[in-house]
Amino acid sequence: MPELRSLVSKVRSKNAGPFWLTIDIFCGSAEAYARVRDDLSTTRVAEVFATDGQAIKRFDIEQLHVVKFSLPRPAVQGSVADRDMHGASWAALLGEVEI
Amino acid sequence: MVRVLIPSGALGLNYDAQALQRGIAAKPDIIAIDGGSTDSGPSYLGRGVSKYARASTKLEWAGLMAARAEAGVPLVIGTAGTCGADSAVDWMLDITREIAAEQGRPLKIAVLRSSQDPDQIAQAFEGGDITPLANAPDVTSDIIRSCSNIVALAGAEQIAAALDTGADVIIAGRTTDTAIIAALPLMRDCHAGAAWHGAKIGECGALCATNPQSGVISIEFDDAGFTVTPLADGAHASPHTVSAHMLYENSDPFILYEPGGYLDVTQAEYAAVDGTSVRVEGSKWVPSDRYTVKLEGARPVGCRTVVMALLRDPHYVANAQVWADDIVDKCGAKVRNRMDLAAEDFTLELRLIGQSASFGTLETREATPLEIGVIGIITAPTEAQASEIGKLLNPYLLHHPLTQEEEQPTFAFLFSPPEMHQGQVYEFALNHVLHLSDPMSAFELEVIDLA
C-alpha cells in the first residue's frame, strides 16, 4: 500500500491557536481526493496521534480537493512536553500513513 | 466602498516597497497591519515582549508611517509587539515617538490597551463570567492569578472606538487578527459577512496569493462582497488560492468566531475578476446574543536549562534510547537524593535528535542514523536549581557507559560550559472567553498628540 504523501500534492500541519493542531491534505486531483476521502478514516488518524477520534474535526472539501483534520494538540503549544512550537512537523507523521 | 491596504502578514516580516507605493497610489482608506500572534509560543506573552528585532520593526514602521502621511489616512497595527501586552504596546509607542520626531510631522496617536489585571480576571472567573472553549486547560483562580500577563482580544468595536478619535496612528494591544481590517468597512456599513471574510483572507497579507513573500495586498469592501488584489509583481490571487486560505491556521475553515458573533463562509462564492484579483460574495455574519472576548494568559512554570551532547560511536547510536532512559532514571534519583526537590518539582528529559525528537512515542519509523544529538531538557522552580540539575546531568552525558563491562566512553560536547540557561519559561493557561456588558469595559483607550 502506498504512503499518503505519494498520492497527494502536499500535506501540511500548523497550529490553530495554542490548543489545536490542524492538518490540511491537498490532494491535487479529483481522483486523489476521492481516494483519500474514502480510504483515510478518522479512526486511523486518531490512532496516528494517539487521540480520541471523537475529538477530531474532519472536513472533506471537494471544491478544493482537500481533506482537513483538526485535533486537540498532542501537547499544548510551548508546554514542557511540546516538541514542535509551530505544529509544522506533524504533517510528516500523517503523510507516512499507508492507505 | 472601503479600500484597505495591507502591507504584510506581520510587521517585522518586511514588505515589497514598490507594491506598497502602488497601494498608496490607489488611494486606500486605511492601512492595517498585524503585529503578532501566539504562534511563536507562550514566552512572548509571558514576558510581555516582541519576537521581532527592534531594528526591523522600526525600519518597516517608519516606511508605513511615511506612506500613511502621503495617503492622509489612518495606520493601524493590531497585536503590537507580538503579544499585545501593555509592555509591548509601550515598546511600539516608544518606537513610534522616535520615528515621529525623526520624520518631523505632528502626529495624533490612539493607544488601545488590552492587558487585564489577573486578580480581576480571577474574580470574573469565580463570578461565572468566564467560559472555557474547546480543549481549554483546567484552570483555578490561583492559576489565573499566577499569570504574568493576560490579554483580551479586541474586536472591531474597540478598533472602531480608536478610529473614532480621528487618530493618524492606532497602536492596538491584543486584537483578533481580523478586527483591524474589518473595523472600518463595518463602520461604513459595508456587508458584514464580507468585512469579516475579507479580513480573514487578508490578515496574512499576500499568503492568499502566489508570491506570498511580497506581503502587500489591497482589499475593496462594498455592500455585497469584497475584492482582493495582491499588488506585487508576479503575485496573483485565484479563487483557489483565496478560498484555500480559509484553511490556514484555522481549526474550522467555514466558521470563524469573533467578538460579537461568527462568520459563516459555507455559501461564499469565489470568482476570478482577471488574472490577479478575486471577488467574493455570499459570506454571512451571525451576531451573537452575548458579547464575549477571548482571553490569552501565560504563566511562569519554572526555569529551564538545556545541555547538549552528540553520540557518534555506532554502539551508542544503536542503543541511544536505552542509554538515555538509564541516565534519566539514575540522574533523576540523584536529583531527588542530593537536592531538596521531589519528583513533581522538576522535569528531566533526554530528547534524541535524529531518532525520535519530533514525535516521541508516536514515532512509527526506525532507522539507525550516523549520529544522534542528545538534548537534556531540565525545568526546576529556580534558575539555580535548574543549573544545579544540569551539573548533575553533565557527568552522565560525558561518560555514562551502557554496561559496567565496557570501557568508559566519552561523548562530544559543543560548548564549555555545556549548560545553556533559558531563564523563566511560560505556558499558555487560558483558552476561555470573558463576557462583557460593554465592549470597551476590558480595554483602555488613550490619545496622545505629538506636536
Coordinates of C-alpha atoms in Angstrom, one line a residue:
Chain A
M1 CA 0.0 0.0 0.0
P2 CA 1.4 3.5 -0.9
E3 CA 2.0 6.2 1.6
L4 CA -0.5 9.0 1.7
R5 CA 2.2 11.6 0.8
S6 CA 2.9 9.8 -2.5
L7 CA -0.7 10.1 -3.6
V8 CA -1.3 13.8 -2.9
S9 CA 0.4 17.1 -3.7
K10 CA 1.0 18.3 -0.1
V11 CA 0.3 17.5 3.5
R12 CA 0.8 20.5 5.8
S13 CA 0.2 21.0 9.5
K14 CA 0.1 24.1 11.6
N15 CA -1.1 25.4 15.0
A16 CA -4.7 26.6 15.1
G17 CA -4.1 28.5 18.3
P18 CA -2.1 27.1 21.2
F19 CA -4.5 24.3 21.9
W20 CA -5.4 22.9 18.4
L21 CA -3.5 21.4 15.6
T22 CA -4.8 21.4 12.0
I23 CA -3.6 19.2 9.1
D24 CA -4.5 20.0 5.5
I25 CA -4.2 17.3 2.8
F26 CA -4.1 19.0 -0.6
C27 CA -4.9 16.1 -2.8
G28 CA -4.3 17.8 -6.1
S29 CA -6.8 15.9 -8.2
A30 CA -10.4 14.6 -8.1
E31 CA -9.1 11.0 -8.1
A32 CA -6.6 11.5 -5.3
Y33 CA -9.3 13.4 -3.3
A34 CA -11.8 10.6 -3.7
R35 CA -9.2 8.0 -2.6
V36 CA -8.2 10.0 0.5
R37 CA -11.8 10.8 1.4
D38 CA -12.8 7.1 1.1
D39 CA -9.7 5.3 2.4
L40 CA -8.3 7.5 5.2
S41 CA -10.6 7.0 8.1
T42 CA -10.9 9.4 11.0
T43 CA -10.2 6.4 13.3
R44 CA -6.9 5.8 11.5
V45 CA -5.9 9.5 12.1
A46 CA -6.9 9.2 15.7
E47 CA -4.6 6.1 16.0
V48 CA -1.6 8.0 14.5
F49 CA -1.9 10.8 17.0
A50 CA -3.0 8.5 19.9
T51 CA -6.1 10.6 20.5
D52 CA -9.8 10.1 20.8
G53 CA -11.5 10.0 17.4
Q54 CA -14.5 11.9 18.9
A55 CA -12.2 14.9 19.4
I56 CA -11.2 15.1 15.8
K57 CA -12.9 17.6 13.4
R58 CA -12.9 16.4 9.8
F59 CA -13.7 18.4 6.7
D60 CA -13.9 16.8 3.2
I61 CA -13.8 19.8 0.9
E62 CA -14.5 18.6 -2.6
Q63 CA -14.2 22.1 -4.2
L64 CA -10.6 22.4 -3.2
H65 CA -9.8 18.7 -3.3
V66 CA -8.7 19.0 0.4
V67 CA -9.3 16.7 3.4
K68 CA -8.7 18.6 6.6
F69 CA -8.4 17.3 10.2
S70 CA -8.3 19.4 13.3
L71 CA -7.5 17.9 16.7
P72 CA -6.5 18.9 20.2
R73 CA -2.8 19.5 20.1
P74 CA -0.8 16.4 21.2
A75 CA 0.9 18.7 23.7
V76 CA -0.2 22.3 24.4
Q77 CA 2.0 24.6 22.4
G78 CA 5.2 25.6 24.2
S79 CA 4.5 23.4 27.2
V80 CA 7.3 21.3 28.7
A81 CA 6.1 18.3 26.8
D82 CA 5.8 20.1 23.4
R83 CA 8.2 19.1 20.6
D84 CA 7.1 21.4 17.8
M85 CA 6.3 25.1 18.6
H86 CA 4.6 25.8 15.3
G87 CA 3.0 22.4 14.8
A88 CA 4.8 22.1 11.5
S89 CA 6.2 18.5 11.7
W90 CA 3.1 16.6 12.5
A91 CA 2.1 16.5 8.8
A92 CA 5.0 14.1 8.2
L93 CA 3.6 11.5 10.5
L94 CA 0.3 11.6 8.7
G95 CA 2.0 11.7 5.3
E96 CA 3.6 8.4 6.0
V97 CA 0.4 6.5 6.7
E98 CA -0.3 3.8 4.2
I99 CA -3.7 3.8 2.5
Chain B
M1 CA -16.7 51.3 -0.9
V2 CA -13.8 51.0 1.6
R3 CA -10.3 50.1 0.4
V4 CA -7.9 48.6 3.0
L5 CA -4.2 48.4 2.2
I6 CA -2.4 45.5 4.0
P7 CA 1.4 45.8 3.7
S8 CA 2.3 42.4 5.1
G9 CA 1.2 39.4 7.3
A10 CA 3.1 40.9 10.2
L11 CA 5.2 43.9 10.9
G12 CA 8.8 42.6 11.1
L13 CA 8.4 40.3 8.1
N14 CA 9.2 43.0 5.6
Y15 CA 7.1 44.1 2.6
D16 CA 7.6 45.0 -1.0
A17 CA 8.2 48.7 -1.1
Q18 CA 7.2 49.1 -4.7
A19 CA 4.0 47.2 -4.2
L20 CA 3.2 49.4 -1.1
Q21 CA 3.7 52.5 -3.3
R22 CA 1.3 51.0 -5.8
G23 CA -1.2 50.6 -2.9
I24 CA -0.8 54.2 -1.8
A25 CA -1.3 55.5 -5.4
A26 CA -4.6 53.6 -5.5
K27 CA -5.8 55.8 -2.5
P28 CA -6.6 53.5 0.3
D29 CA -9.0 54.5 3.1
I30 CA -6.8 52.9 5.8
I31 CA -3.5 50.9 6.2
A32 CA -3.8 47.9 8.5
I33 CA -1.1 45.6 9.7
D34 CA -0.9 42.8 12.2
G35 CA 1.9 42.9 14.8
G36 CA 1.8 39.4 16.2
S37 CA 0.1 36.2 17.3
T38 CA 0.5 33.3 19.7
D39 CA 2.2 31.2 17.0
S40 CA 5.7 31.6 18.4
G41 CA 4.8 30.3 21.8
P42 CA 4.0 31.5 25.3
S43 CA 7.3 33.2 26.1
Y44 CA 6.5 36.4 24.4
L45 CA 3.2 36.9 26.2
G46 CA 4.7 35.6 29.4
R47 CA 7.5 38.1 29.3
G48 CA 5.4 40.8 27.5
V49 CA 8.0 41.3 24.8
S50 CA 8.2 41.3 21.0
K51 CA 9.6 38.5 18.9
Y52 CA 10.9 40.7 16.1
A53 CA 14.1 42.8 16.2
R54 CA 13.6 46.5 17.1
A55 CA 15.7 47.5 14.1
S56 CA 13.4 45.7 11.7
T57 CA 10.3 46.9 13.4
K58 CA 11.5 50.5 13.4
L59 CA 12.6 50.5 9.7
E60 CA 9.4 48.9 8.5
W61 CA 7.1 51.0 10.7
A62 CA 8.9 54.2 9.6
G63 CA 8.1 53.2 6.0
L64 CA 4.5 52.7 6.8
M65 CA 4.3 56.0 8.8
A66 CA 5.7 57.8 5.8
A67 CA 3.2 56.0 3.5
R68 CA 0.4 57.0 5.8
A69 CA 1.3 60.6 5.8
E70 CA 1.4 60.6 2.0
A71 CA -2.0 58.9 1.8
G72 CA -3.5 61.0 4.6
V73 CA -5.3 58.0 6.1
P74 CA -5.1 56.2 9.4
L75 CA -2.5 53.5 10.0
V76 CA -3.4 50.8 12.5
I77 CA -1.4 48.0 14.0
G78 CA -3.1 45.1 15.9
T79 CA -1.4 42.9 18.5
A80 CA 1.5 45.3 18.8
G81 CA 4.8 43.8 19.8
T82 CA 3.9 40.2 19.1
C83 CA 1.8 39.6 22.2
G84 CA -0.2 42.8 22.6
A85 CA 0.5 43.1 26.4
D86 CA 0.8 46.7 27.7
S87 CA 4.6 46.5 27.9
A88 CA 4.8 45.5 24.2
V89 CA 2.4 48.3 23.3
D90 CA 4.6 50.8 25.2
W91 CA 7.6 49.4 23.2
M92 CA 5.8 50.1 20.0
L93 CA 4.7 53.5 21.2
D94 CA 8.3 54.4 22.0
I95 CA 9.4 53.4 18.5
T96 CA 6.5 55.5 17.1
R97 CA 7.5 58.5 19.1
E98 CA 11.1 58.2 17.9
I99 CA 10.1 57.9 14.2
A100 CA 7.6 60.8 14.6
A101 CA 10.5 63.0 15.9
E102 CA 12.7 61.9 13.0
Q103 CA 10.0 62.5 10.4
G104 CA 9.2 65.9 11.9
R105 CA 5.4 65.7 11.5
P106 CA 2.7 66.4 14.1
L107 CA 1.0 63.1 14.9
K108 CA -2.1 62.0 16.8
I109 CA -1.7 58.5 18.2
A110 CA -4.5 56.4 19.7
V111 CA -3.3 53.6 22.0
L112 CA -5.7 50.8 22.7
R113 CA -4.6 48.7 25.7
S114 CA -5.7 45.0 26.1
S115 CA -3.9 43.9 29.3
Q116 CA -6.0 42.6 32.1
D117 CA -5.5 42.5 35.8
P118 CA -5.1 38.8 36.7
D119 CA -6.8 39.5 40.1
Q120 CA -9.9 40.9 38.3
I121 CA -9.9 38.1 35.8
A122 CA -9.8 35.6 38.7
Q123 CA -12.8 37.4 40.2
A124 CA -14.7 37.2 36.9
F125 CA -13.9 33.5 36.8
E126 CA -15.2 33.0 40.3
G127 CA -18.3 35.0 39.3
G128 CA -19.1 32.8 36.3
D129 CA -18.3 35.5 33.7
I130 CA -15.6 33.3 32.1
T131 CA -16.4 30.3 29.9
P132 CA -13.9 27.7 28.6
L133 CA -13.6 27.0 24.9
A134 CA -12.9 23.6 23.4
N135 CA -9.8 21.9 24.8
A136 CA -9.3 24.6 27.4
P137 CA -6.8 23.8 30.1
D138 CA -8.2 23.2 33.6
V139 CA -7.8 26.5 35.5
T140 CA -8.4 27.7 39.0
S141 CA -8.4 31.3 40.3
D142 CA -4.9 30.6 41.7
I143 CA -3.7 29.6 38.3
I144 CA -5.2 32.8 36.8
R145 CA -3.6 34.9 39.5
S146 CA -0.3 33.3 38.7
C147 CA -0.3 34.6 35.1
S148 CA 2.4 37.1 34.4
N149 CA 0.3 38.6 31.5
I150 CA -3.3 38.2 30.5
V151 CA -4.7 40.0 27.4
A152 CA -8.2 40.2 26.0
L153 CA -8.6 40.1 22.2
A154 CA -10.2 43.3 21.0
G155 CA -12.7 43.1 18.1
A156 CA -14.0 45.6 15.6
E157 CA -15.9 47.6 18.2
Q158 CA -12.7 48.6 20.1
I159 CA -10.8 49.4 16.9
A160 CA -13.8 51.5 15.7
A161 CA -13.6 53.4 19.0
A162 CA -9.9 54.1 18.4
L163 CA -10.6 55.2 14.8
D164 CA -13.4 57.5 16.0
T165 CA -10.8 59.6 17.9
G166 CA -9.5 60.7 14.5
A167 CA -6.0 59.4 15.2
D168 CA -3.4 59.2 12.5
V169 CA -1.8 56.1 14.0
I170 CA -3.5 53.5 16.2
I171 CA -1.4 51.2 18.2
A172 CA -3.6 48.4 19.5
G173 CA -2.7 45.8 22.0
R174 CA -4.0 42.3 21.5
T175 CA -6.7 42.2 18.9
T176 CA -8.1 39.4 16.7
D177 CA -6.1 39.2 13.5
T178 CA -9.1 40.2 11.5
A179 CA -10.5 43.1 13.6
I180 CA -8.1 45.8 12.4
I181 CA -9.1 45.1 8.8
A182 CA -12.9 44.6 9.4
A183 CA -13.4 47.7 11.6
L184 CA -13.5 50.5 9.0
P185 CA -15.7 48.5 6.4
L186 CA -18.1 47.7 9.3
M187 CA -18.2 51.4 10.4
R188 CA -19.1 52.4 6.9
D189 CA -21.9 49.9 6.5
C190 CA -20.2 47.5 4.1
H191 CA -21.5 43.9 4.0
A192 CA -20.8 42.5 7.5
G193 CA -20.0 39.0 6.2
A194 CA -17.7 40.4 3.6
A195 CA -16.0 42.6 6.1
W196 CA -15.0 39.7 8.3
H197 CA -14.4 37.2 5.5
G198 CA -12.2 39.7 3.6
A199 CA -10.3 40.5 6.8
K200 CA -9.6 36.8 7.4
I201 CA -8.4 36.4 3.8
G202 CA -6.2 39.5 4.2
E203 CA -4.7 39.0 7.7
C204 CA -1.7 37.2 6.4
G205 CA -1.0 39.7 3.6
A206 CA -0.2 38.0 0.3
L207 CA -0.3 34.5 1.7
C208 CA -3.7 34.2 0.0
A209 CA -1.9 34.6 -3.4
T210 CA 1.1 33.5 -5.3
N211 CA 4.4 35.2 -4.4
P212 CA 3.3 35.2 -0.7
Q213 CA 6.6 36.7 0.5
S214 CA 5.7 40.0 -1.3
G215 CA 3.3 40.8 1.5
V216 CA 1.2 43.7 0.1
I217 CA -2.4 43.3 -0.9
S218 CA -5.4 45.6 -1.2
I219 CA -9.0 44.6 -0.4
E220 CA -12.0 46.6 -1.5
F221 CA -15.2 46.1 0.5
D222 CA -18.7 47.1 -0.6
D223 CA -22.3 46.4 0.3
A224 CA -22.3 42.9 -1.3
G225 CA -18.8 41.4 -1.0
F226 CA -15.1 42.1 -1.3
T227 CA -12.4 42.0 -4.0
V228 CA -8.8 41.1 -3.1
T229 CA -5.9 42.2 -5.2
P230 CA -2.2 41.4 -4.5
L231 CA 0.0 44.3 -5.5
A232 CA 3.5 42.9 -6.1
D233 CA 4.9 41.9 -9.5
G234 CA 4.3 38.2 -10.0
A235 CA 1.6 37.9 -7.3
H236 CA -1.7 36.6 -8.4
A237 CA -4.8 35.6 -6.5
S238 CA -7.1 32.9 -7.8
P239 CA -10.4 31.5 -6.4
H240 CA -8.3 28.5 -5.4
T241 CA -5.6 30.5 -3.5
V242 CA -8.2 32.7 -1.8
S243 CA -10.6 30.0 -0.7
A244 CA -7.7 27.7 0.3
H245 CA -6.5 30.5 2.7
M246 CA -9.6 29.8 4.9
L247 CA -7.8 26.5 5.8
Y248 CA -4.7 28.2 7.2
E249 CA -4.2 28.0 10.9
N250 CA -8.0 27.5 11.3
S251 CA -9.5 24.6 13.1
D252 CA -12.7 25.1 11.2
P253 CA -12.4 26.5 7.6
F254 CA -16.0 27.6 7.4
I255 CA -16.8 29.1 10.7
L256 CA -14.8 31.8 12.4
Y257 CA -15.7 33.1 15.9
E258 CA -15.1 36.8 16.6
P259 CA -16.2 39.2 19.4
G260 CA -19.9 39.7 18.9
G261 CA -20.7 36.8 16.6
Y262 CA -19.3 34.5 14.0
L263 CA -18.5 34.4 10.3
D264 CA -20.0 31.6 8.1
V265 CA -18.5 31.1 4.7
T266 CA -20.2 27.9 3.7
Q267 CA -22.1 29.7 1.0
A268 CA -19.3 32.0 -0.2
E269 CA -18.7 32.2 -3.9
Y270 CA -15.2 33.0 -5.2
A271 CA -14.8 34.3 -8.8
A272 CA -11.7 35.5 -10.7
V273 CA -12.1 39.1 -11.8
D274 CA -9.0 38.9 -14.0
G275 CA -5.7 37.1 -13.7
T276 CA -4.9 38.8 -10.4
S277 CA -8.0 39.8 -8.4
V278 CA -10.7 37.7 -6.9
R279 CA -14.3 38.7 -6.0
V280 CA -16.0 37.0 -3.1
E281 CA -19.7 37.2 -2.2
G282 CA -22.1 35.2 -0.1
S283 CA -20.4 35.2 3.2
K284 CA -22.6 35.6 6.3
W285 CA -22.1 37.3 9.7
V286 CA -24.2 35.9 12.5
P287 CA -24.4 38.2 15.6
S288 CA -24.3 36.5 19.0
D289 CA -26.7 37.2 21.9
R290 CA -23.9 37.9 24.4
Y291 CA -20.7 39.9 23.7
T292 CA -17.6 38.0 24.6
V293 CA -13.9 38.5 24.0
K294 CA -11.3 35.7 24.1
L295 CA -8.6 35.8 26.7
E296 CA -5.0 34.7 26.5
G297 CA -2.8 34.2 29.5
A298 CA 0.7 32.9 30.1
R299 CA 2.2 31.9 33.5
P300 CA 5.6 31.1 34.6
V301 CA 6.2 27.3 35.1
G302 CA 9.8 27.2 36.1
C303 CA 13.3 27.8 34.8
R304 CA 14.9 25.8 32.0
T305 CA 18.4 24.7 31.4
V306 CA 19.4 22.6 28.4
V307 CA 22.5 20.6 27.8
M308 CA 23.6 19.0 24.5
A309 CA 25.8 16.1 23.7
L310 CA 26.5 14.2 20.5
L311 CA 26.6 10.4 20.1
R312 CA 28.7 9.2 17.1
D313 CA 30.0 5.8 18.4
P314 CA 27.8 3.2 16.4
H315 CA 27.3 1.1 19.5
Y316 CA 25.9 4.1 21.4
V317 CA 23.9 5.4 18.4
A318 CA 22.3 1.9 18.1
N319 CA 21.4 1.8 21.8
A320 CA 20.7 5.5 22.3
Q321 CA 17.2 5.1 23.8
V322 CA 18.3 2.5 26.4
W323 CA 21.3 4.8 27.3
A324 CA 19.0 7.8 27.6
D325 CA 16.4 6.0 29.7
D326 CA 19.1 4.8 32.1
I327 CA 20.5 8.3 32.5
V328 CA 17.1 9.8 33.2
D329 CA 16.5 7.1 35.9
K330 CA 19.9 7.4 37.6
C331 CA 20.2 11.2 37.3
G332 CA 16.6 11.7 38.4
A333 CA 17.2 9.7 41.5
K334 CA 20.4 11.7 42.2
V335 CA 18.5 14.9 41.9
R336 CA 15.9 13.7 44.4
N337 CA 18.6 12.5 46.8
R338 CA 21.1 15.3 46.6
M339 CA 18.8 18.3 46.2
D340 CA 15.8 19.3 48.2
L341 CA 13.4 18.5 45.3
A342 CA 10.6 16.0 44.9
A343 CA 9.8 14.2 41.7
E344 CA 7.0 16.6 40.9
D345 CA 9.1 19.7 41.4
F346 CA 11.3 19.2 38.3
T347 CA 11.4 17.7 34.8
L348 CA 14.4 16.0 33.3
E349 CA 14.1 14.6 29.7
L350 CA 16.6 13.5 27.2
R351 CA 15.4 14.1 23.6
L352 CA 17.2 12.2 20.9
I353 CA 17.6 14.5 17.9
G354 CA 17.8 12.4 14.7
Q355 CA 15.8 9.5 16.2
S356 CA 12.6 10.3 17.9
A357 CA 12.7 14.0 18.9
S358 CA 9.8 15.1 16.6
F359 CA 7.2 12.6 17.8
G360 CA 8.4 10.7 20.8
T361 CA 6.3 7.6 21.5
L362 CA 4.1 8.4 18.4
E363 CA 7.1 7.8 16.1
T364 CA 6.4 4.9 13.7
R365 CA 9.7 4.5 11.9
E366 CA 13.0 3.2 13.0
A367 CA 16.4 3.9 11.4
T368 CA 19.9 4.0 12.7
P369 CA 21.4 7.3 11.8
L370 CA 25.1 8.1 11.7
E371 CA 24.9 10.3 14.8
I372 CA 22.4 11.4 17.3
G373 CA 22.1 14.7 19.1
V374 CA 21.1 14.4 22.8
I375 CA 19.4 17.3 24.4
G376 CA 18.9 17.2 28.1
I377 CA 15.9 19.5 28.9
I378 CA 15.5 20.4 32.6
T379 CA 12.9 22.6 34.3
A380 CA 13.0 23.4 38.0
P381 CA 11.5 26.1 40.2
T382 CA 14.5 28.4 40.2
E383 CA 17.4 29.1 37.8
A384 CA 19.9 28.0 40.4
Q385 CA 18.1 24.6 40.8
A386 CA 17.8 24.1 37.0
S387 CA 21.5 24.9 36.7
E388 CA 22.4 22.5 39.5
I389 CA 20.5 19.7 37.8
G390 CA 22.3 20.5 34.6
K391 CA 25.6 20.0 36.6
L392 CA 24.3 16.7 38.0
L393 CA 23.5 15.6 34.4
N394 CA 26.8 16.7 33.0
P395 CA 28.9 13.7 34.0
Y396 CA 26.4 11.3 32.6
L397 CA 26.3 13.0 29.2
L398 CA 30.1 13.0 29.2
H399 CA 30.9 9.4 30.3
H400 CA 27.8 7.2 31.0
P401 CA 28.5 3.6 29.8
L402 CA 25.8 1.3 28.6
T403 CA 27.0 -1.5 30.8
Q404 CA 29.5 -1.8 33.6
E405 CA 31.7 -4.1 31.4
E406 CA 32.6 -1.6 28.8
E407 CA 35.4 0.8 28.7
Q408 CA 34.4 4.3 29.9
P409 CA 33.1 6.2 26.9
T410 CA 33.4 9.9 26.3
F411 CA 30.9 11.8 24.2
A412 CA 31.2 15.1 22.3
F413 CA 30.2 18.4 23.9
L414 CA 29.7 21.5 21.9
F415 CA 30.4 24.2 24.5
S416 CA 32.1 25.0 27.7
P417 CA 30.2 25.3 29.9
P418 CA 27.7 22.8 28.3
E419 CA 24.7 24.1 30.3
M420 CA 22.6 26.7 28.4
H421 CA 20.2 28.7 30.6
Q422 CA 16.9 29.8 29.1
G423 CA 15.6 31.5 32.2
Q424 CA 12.0 31.6 33.1
V425 CA 9.7 29.6 30.9
Y426 CA 6.0 30.0 30.5
E427 CA 2.9 28.1 29.4
F428 CA -0.4 29.2 27.9
A429 CA -3.0 29.0 30.7
L430 CA -6.3 30.2 29.2
N431 CA -8.5 29.2 26.3
H432 CA -11.5 31.0 27.6
V433 CA -13.9 33.8 26.8
L434 CA -14.9 36.7 29.0
H435 CA -18.4 38.1 28.9
L436 CA -18.7 41.8 28.7
S437 CA -21.7 44.1 29.1
D438 CA -19.9 46.9 27.3
P439 CA -17.2 46.1 24.7
M440 CA -14.9 48.8 26.0
S441 CA -15.1 47.7 29.6
A442 CA -12.0 45.5 29.3
F443 CA -10.0 47.9 27.2
E444 CA -8.4 51.3 27.7
L445 CA -8.1 54.0 25.0
E446 CA -5.6 56.8 25.3
V447 CA -5.0 59.6 22.8
I448 CA -1.6 61.2 22.5
D449 CA -0.9 64.4 20.5
L450 CA 2.6 64.9 19.3
A451 CA 3.1 68.5 18.2

